[in-house]
Amino acid sequence: MSLGIDMGWVLATHRWWPDKTAAHDSGSRSDLSVGRPAIRVTRDVVPVVGPTDPGQNDGVISRVVSRRPVRVVLMSGPGTAGLVAAALWLAAAAPVAAHGTTGPGPVLPDVLLAWSFDPTIIVPLAVLAIGYRWAVGRVDRAHPANRVPRVRLVCWLLGLGAILLALQSPIEAYDTTLFSVHMVQHILLTLVAAPLLALGAPITLILRVVRPETRRRVVLPILHSWPVRAITFPVVTWLLFAFAMWGTHFSPIFERSLEEPTVHQLEHLVYLVAAALFWWPAIGLDPSPWRMREPVRILYTFLQMPQNSFLGLAIISATAPLYGHYAALGRDWGPSVLDDQQMAGAVMWIVGDLVFLAAILGIVLGWMRREERETKVNDRREDLARGAIRERETLLAERVARERGET
């Protein structure tokens, strides 16, 4: 007797089946213990009648690779009540409790409390925040007339906050359930956190906080080493960022990241590193082996817009789900798989282009302020030069007058 309960979110995340490899092969059988409920994954809702025989395997779990929505049908048998109770408990405990799960849809205000606490993320972020604040305090005490601009500290903390929001907030809870949420996470990492961290100018802070000997013997040689010069060459950083986006979204890597948390975390790290390398010369606050003037920085940033737009449009225009993981969840709430996918492409296209336009505007405004400062400095230098000339002329006139008076 079919209970008519969608249990895909339970099977997709909790390691209740001992033979994972067998479960991944379509049509294979996993050696399930006697007495567990029989579960089948089908492309359509197929009723299955009758309990399983205790002397046989409880059922077949096949990895769904179809691009059509998938439904999991739970059949009655010994242990069914316990499995249903566990599923209901997980749904009540948190809307999404593990990698790639789907249960009840998000409900306000409960969803706002669906924060995670992963020490591998929290601890590094805390160390970076505390370390930056300590370095700022040390530089300010050593150079009270040339303190670290407070806006840099604010940008640094906001950048770390964007990473925290992307990886520990309810966004993280639903990133493997809704592609659109997953895309928001990627935007936060690559187009919000990375440029904010670059605006914090961490390399400049390191150069100021370390001792002169350390700066001369360690930091500067690293910055001018050939590996750093190679990986920070603007063409290389531009290509790395573009390849990171296209290479993950249109390769098996993305699908695998939805199934394996370790791969998902590595994907986030790749996004952050590639984006940080891209924004380093674009922002231009930190010293770099390859300094670009503002016109080149504007062109460098502007050229990212077409590839970002094309990637978003490619996702929007797809007529079938790109990732079987999202189709296999069988959500009964929220947008359909295709609608969700199109929203993800729209987020990448529209939000991404707006961020690049804002960055270009920021570069232009910075260029104007720099030229204004340089104009004031040049005017002051010219005023001083003219004053010195007038002073010499006055001294010369006085000397000539004295010489004439003597004669």
mmCIF file of N, CA and C in Angstrom, residues 5 30 46 62-63 69 90 101 118 128 138 145 159 175 189 221 231 269 272-273 289 318 333 341 345 352-353 372 398:
data_model
loop_
_atom_site.group_PDB
_atom_site.id
_atom_site.type_symbol
_atom_site.label_atom_id
_atom_site.label_comp_id
_atom_site.label_asym_id
_atom_site.label_seq_id
_atom_site.Cartn_x
_atom_site.Cartn_y
_atom_site.Cartn_z
ATOM 1 N N ILE A 5 3.828 9.520 0.157
ATOM 2 C CA ILE A 5 4.660 10.536 0.798
ATOM 3 C C ILE A 5 5.914 10.728 -0.040
ATOM 4 N N SER A 30 20.698 -2.666 -3.493
ATOM 5 C CA SER A 30 21.558 -2.465 -2.337
ATOM 6 C C SER A 30 21.143 -3.440 -1.261
ATOM 7 N N VAL A 46 4.184 5.889 -9.436
ATOM 8 C CA VAL A 46 3.787 4.520 -9.743
ATOM 9 C C VAL A 46 3.401 3.831 -8.442
ATOM 10 N N SER A 62 17.515 3.732 -7.428
ATOM 11 C CA SER A 62 18.288 4.058 -8.627
ATOM 12 C C SER A 62 18.552 5.547 -8.653
ATOM 13 N N ARG A 63 19.751 5.904 -9.100
ATOM 14 C CA ARG A 63 20.098 7.321 -9.230
ATOM 15 C C ARG A 63 19.332 7.886 -10.407
ATOM 16 N N PRO A 69 10.693 15.726 -13.426
ATOM 17 C CA PRO A 69 10.560 15.661 -11.980
ATOM 18 C C PRO A 69 10.446 14.220 -11.512
ATOM 19 N N LEU A 90 12.732 15.581 11.148
ATOM 20 C CA LEU A 90 13.693 16.415 10.439
ATOM 21 C C LEU A 90 13.012 17.627 9.826
ATOM 22 N N THR A 101 18.513 18.535 0.402
ATOM 23 C CA THR A 101 17.255 18.038 0.915
ATOM 24 C C THR A 101 16.119 18.939 0.501
ATOM 25 N N ASP A 118 29.199 26.260 11.051
ATOM 26 C CA ASP A 118 30.267 25.387 10.577
ATOM 27 C C ASP A 118 31.597 25.986 11.016
ATOM 28 N N LEU A 128 40.076 36.321 10.424
ATOM 29 C CA LEU A 128 40.326 37.398 9.473
ATOM 30 C C LEU A 128 39.789 38.731 9.981
ATOM 31 N N ARG A 138 47.140 48.698 15.250
ATOM 32 C CA ARG A 138 48.596 48.844 15.358
ATOM 33 C C ARG A 138 49.109 49.927 14.423
ATOM 34 N N ALA A 145 49.130 60.278 12.305
ATOM 35 C CA ALA A 145 48.864 61.291 11.282
ATOM 36 C C ALA A 145 48.456 60.669 9.947
ATOM 37 N N GLY A 159 32.596 42.534 3.650
ATOM 38 C CA GLY A 159 32.952 41.427 2.779
ATOM 39 C C GLY A 159 32.913 40.096 3.506
ATOM 40 N N ASP A 175 20.431 26.181 -0.729
ATOM 41 C CA ASP A 175 21.207 26.313 -1.965
ATOM 42 C C ASP A 175 21.173 25.055 -2.815
ATOM 43 N N LEU A 189 29.244 35.639 -3.187
ATOM 44 C CA LEU A 189 30.659 35.307 -3.058
ATOM 45 C C LEU A 189 31.514 36.037 -4.086
ATOM 46 N N PRO A 221 59.300 40.461 -1.813
ATOM 47 C CA PRO A 221 59.737 39.382 -2.720
ATOM 48 C C PRO A 221 58.607 38.459 -3.152
ATOM 49 N N ILE A 231 50.110 34.730 -12.054
ATOM 50 C CA ILE A 231 48.698 34.505 -11.740
ATOM 51 C C ILE A 231 47.927 35.810 -11.599
ATOM 52 N N LEU A 269 35.311 27.892 -2.622
ATOM 53 C CA LEU A 269 36.678 28.400 -2.505
ATOM 54 C C LEU A 269 37.209 28.844 -3.856
ATOM 55 N N LEU A 272 35.673 32.215 -4.718
ATOM 56 C CA LEU A 272 36.257 33.313 -3.940
ATOM 57 C C LEU A 272 37.653 33.671 -4.439
ATOM 58 N N VAL A 273 38.492 32.660 -4.681
ATOM 59 C CA VAL A 273 39.859 32.930 -5.128
ATOM 60 C C VAL A 273 39.854 33.576 -6.510
ATOM 61 N N PRO A 289 51.794 43.610 -9.035
ATOM 62 C CA PRO A 289 52.873 43.580 -10.034
ATOM 63 C C PRO A 289 52.459 44.202 -11.360
ATOM 64 N N ALA A 318 17.645 27.578 -21.521
ATOM 65 C CA ALA A 318 17.617 26.113 -21.492
ATOM 66 C C ALA A 318 16.173 25.623 -21.402
ATOM 67 N N TRP A 333 6.448 22.479 -3.552
ATOM 68 C CA TRP A 333 6.249 23.872 -3.167
ATOM 69 C C TRP A 333 7.202 24.729 -4.001
ATOM 70 N N GLN A 341 15.074 27.599 -12.479
ATOM 71 C CA GLN A 341 16.295 27.705 -13.281
ATOM 72 C C GLN A 341 16.342 29.024 -14.039
ATOM 73 N N GLY A 345 19.112 32.148 -13.822
ATOM 74 C CA GLY A 345 19.774 32.828 -14.927
ATOM 75 C C GLY A 345 19.519 34.326 -14.925
ATOM 76 N N GLY A 352 24.268 40.553 -11.903
ATOM 77 C CA GLY A 352 25.682 40.595 -12.270
ATOM 78 C C GLY A 352 26.037 41.832 -13.070
ATOM 79 N N ASP A 353 25.231 42.140 -14.082
ATOM 80 C CA ASP A 353 25.529 43.321 -14.901
ATOM 81 C C ASP A 353 25.407 44.607 -14.088
ATOM 82 N N GLU A 372 41.222 65.200 -9.604
ATOM 83 C CA GLU A 372 40.977 66.427 -8.847
ATOM 84 C C GLU A 372 42.062 66.650 -7.807
ATOM 85 N N GLU A 398 65.239 94.721 -5.490
ATOM 86 C CA GLU A 398 65.835 95.448 -4.363
ATOM 87 C C GLU A 398 67.327 95.590 -4.541
#
